[in-house]
Coordinates of C-alpha atoms in Angstrom, one line a residue:
M1 CA -6.9 9.1 28.4
A2 CA -10.7 8.7 26.5
V3 CA -9.9 10.3 23.5
A4 CA -6.0 9.4 23.4
L5 CA -7.8 5.2 23.4
E6 CA -10.0 6.0 21.0
R7 CA -7.7 7.9 18.0
A8 CA -5.8 4.6 19.4
G9 CA -8.1 2.4 18.7
G10 CA -8.9 3.6 15.5
R11 CA -5.3 3.1 14.4
I12 CA -4.7 0.0 15.8
S13 CA -8.4 -0.4 13.2
V14 CA -6.6 0.9 9.7
A15 CA -3.8 -1.3 10.9
G16 CA -5.2 -4.3 11.6
R17 CA -7.3 -3.6 8.2
A18 CA -4.0 -3.4 6.1
V19 CA -2.3 -6.5 7.9
S20 CA -5.9 -8.7 7.3
R21 CA -5.7 -7.6 4.0
Y22 CA -1.9 -8.4 2.7
G23 CA -1.4 -11.1 4.9
L24 CA -4.6 -11.8 3.1
V25 CA -2.4 -11.7 -0.5
V26 CA 0.4 -12.8 0.9
V27 CA -0.7 -16.5 2.3
L28 CA -2.8 -17.3 -1.1
A29 CA 0.5 -16.1 -3.0
W30 CA 2.7 -18.7 -1.2
I31 CA 0.5 -21.5 -1.0
G32 CA -0.3 -20.6 -5.1
A33 CA 3.6 -20.4 -5.4
G34 CA 4.1 -23.8 -3.6
K35 CA 1.4 -25.6 -5.9
Y36 CA 4.5 -25.0 -8.0
V37 CA 7.2 -27.7 -6.2
K38 CA 5.2 -29.5 -4.3
M39 CA 1.7 -30.5 -4.5
E40 CA 0.2 -31.2 -1.1
S41 CA -3.3 -30.5 -2.5
R42 CA -3.3 -34.1 -3.6
T43 CA -4.8 -36.0 -1.1
L44 CA -7.0 -34.0 -0.2
I45 CA -8.0 -33.4 -3.3
E46 CA -8.5 -37.4 -4.5
H47 CA -10.7 -37.7 -1.4
S48 CA -13.1 -35.1 -2.7
P49 CA -16.4 -36.2 -4.6
L50 CA -16.5 -32.2 -5.5
M51 CA -12.8 -31.4 -6.8
S52 CA -11.5 -35.8 -6.9
W53 CA -13.7 -35.8 -11.4
L54 CA -10.4 -33.5 -12.1
Y55 CA -7.9 -36.3 -11.9
D56 CA -10.0 -38.3 -14.7
F57 CA -9.4 -35.8 -16.4
F58 CA -5.9 -33.9 -15.5
S59 CA -2.5 -35.4 -14.1
Y60 CA -2.3 -33.8 -10.6
A61 CA 1.0 -31.5 -11.9
M62 CA -2.1 -29.6 -14.3
V63 CA -3.8 -29.9 -11.2
A64 CA -1.9 -28.8 -8.9
Y65 CA -0.1 -25.8 -11.5
S66 CA -4.0 -24.7 -12.1
L67 CA -4.9 -23.7 -8.3
G68 CA -1.2 -22.5 -7.8
T69 CA -2.1 -19.7 -10.6
V70 CA -5.4 -19.4 -9.5
E71 CA -4.4 -18.7 -6.3
I72 CA -1.6 -15.8 -7.4
V73 CA -3.8 -14.5 -9.5
T74 CA -6.5 -14.3 -6.6
A75 CA -4.4 -13.1 -5.0
V76 CA -2.7 -10.2 -6.6
L77 CA -6.9 -9.0 -7.4
I78 CA -7.1 -8.6 -3.8
A79 CA -3.5 -6.5 -3.8
V80 CA -4.8 -4.2 -6.4
H81 CA -7.9 -3.3 -3.7
P82 CA -6.6 1.0 -3.5
R83 CA -6.6 1.6 -6.7
W84 CA -9.6 -1.1 -8.2
P85 CA -11.6 -2.2 -5.3
R86 CA -14.1 -4.1 -7.8
V87 CA -11.3 -6.2 -9.6
S88 CA -10.0 -7.1 -6.0
A89 CA -13.6 -8.2 -4.9
I90 CA -13.8 -10.5 -8.2
G91 CA -9.9 -11.9 -6.6
S92 CA -12.4 -11.2 -2.6
A93 CA -15.2 -14.0 -4.7
I94 CA -12.7 -16.2 -6.2
A95 CA -10.4 -16.4 -2.6
V96 CA -14.5 -17.3 -0.7
V97 CA -15.2 -20.1 -2.7
L98 CA -11.4 -21.0 -2.5
F99 CA -11.6 -21.1 0.5
L100 CA -14.9 -23.3 0.4
G101 CA -13.4 -26.0 -1.3
T102 CA -10.5 -26.1 1.6
L103 CA -12.8 -26.4 4.2
S104 CA -14.4 -28.9 2.4
F105 CA -11.9 -31.5 2.3
L106 CA -12.3 -31.0 6.7
F107 CA -15.4 -33.1 5.9
T108 CA -13.6 -35.3 3.0
T109 CA -10.6 -36.2 4.3
P110 CA -9.3 -38.9 5.8
G111 CA -7.8 -38.4 9.2
V112 CA -8.6 -35.2 10.2
V113 CA -9.6 -36.9 13.0
Q114 CA -6.8 -37.8 15.0
T115 CA -9.4 -39.6 17.9
V116 CA -12.6 -38.5 20.7
V117 CA -11.9 -37.4 24.2
N118 CA -15.4 -36.9 26.0
G119 CA -17.4 -36.7 22.8
L120 CA -15.3 -33.4 21.0
P121 CA -13.5 -34.7 18.0
V122 CA -9.4 -33.5 18.4
L123 CA -7.9 -32.6 14.9
S124 CA -4.7 -34.0 13.7
G125 CA -1.7 -31.7 12.7
L126 CA -2.3 -32.3 8.8
P127 CA -5.2 -32.2 7.5
G128 CA -7.1 -30.7 10.7
Q129 CA -5.4 -28.4 12.0
F130 CA -3.8 -26.6 8.6
L131 CA -7.6 -27.2 7.1
L132 CA -9.2 -25.2 10.3
K133 CA -7.5 -22.2 9.4
D134 CA -9.3 -21.6 6.3
L135 CA -12.2 -20.7 8.4
V136 CA -10.9 -17.5 9.4
L137 CA -8.9 -16.4 6.1
I138 CA -12.4 -16.9 4.4
G139 CA -14.0 -14.8 7.1
V140 CA -10.9 -12.2 6.2
A141 CA -12.1 -13.5 1.9
L142 CA -15.3 -12.1 3.1
W143 CA -14.0 -9.3 4.9
T144 CA -12.3 -8.2 1.9
L145 CA -15.4 -8.2 -0.4
G146 CA -17.5 -6.2 1.3
E147 CA -14.5 -3.4 1.7
S148 CA -14.0 -3.4 -1.9
L149 CA -17.3 -3.3 -2.7
E150 CA -18.5 -0.9 -0.8
S151 CA -15.0 1.3 -1.7
A152 CA -16.6 0.3 -5.4
R153 CA -20.0 2.1 -4.4
V154 CA -18.8 5.3 -2.7
R155 CA -16.0 5.9 -5.5
R156 CA -19.5 5.3 -7.9
V157 CA -22.1 6.6 -6.3
G158 CA -18.1 9.9 -5.8
D159 CA -17.8 10.1 -9.9
A160 CA -21.9 10.7 -10.8
S161 CA -21.6 13.0 -8.3
P162 CA -21.9 16.6 -9.9
R163 CA -19.1 17.7 -7.9
S164 CA -16.3 15.1 -8.9
R165 CA -17.8 15.9 -13.3
S166 CA -17.5 19.6 -12.6
F167 CA -13.8 18.6 -11.1
A168 CA -13.5 16.7 -14.2
R169 CA -13.7 19.5 -16.9
H170 CA -11.9 21.2 -15.0
P171 CA -8.9 19.9 -13.6

């Protein structure tokens, strides 16, 4: 019974890793595509001291399309992990930066806190709760970054081993 539970735990962990990585890919790609059909980021960006300056140089649409493109490209980079873990690590690092940016909106966007009850800030549905999900997404992005770097290291070490060199010479 204990062995069966341990095996199930391993399978569940493998499934969880796949859902985490490719769930992140879907979320990034979908949100990125959304920037082409609606510009929900405008209100968030225009109140951000880190990003509001973009509107001094670019139109609202250009900023939205650029962010959307970065999000879609990031999703693709993360998705290629099985084949190119180093490339995937770059995508994960970009995702971490994107989520740090959106988490900063929690502190700069008016209306994030709807009310305070017994000293506890209650987040509004939009934008508060919408932004809070990025706390979990940045955790997943950090995990995919670590896993990709580790996979790249293992692959590099494996490529440098005498055994792998002999296979390369004698297919």
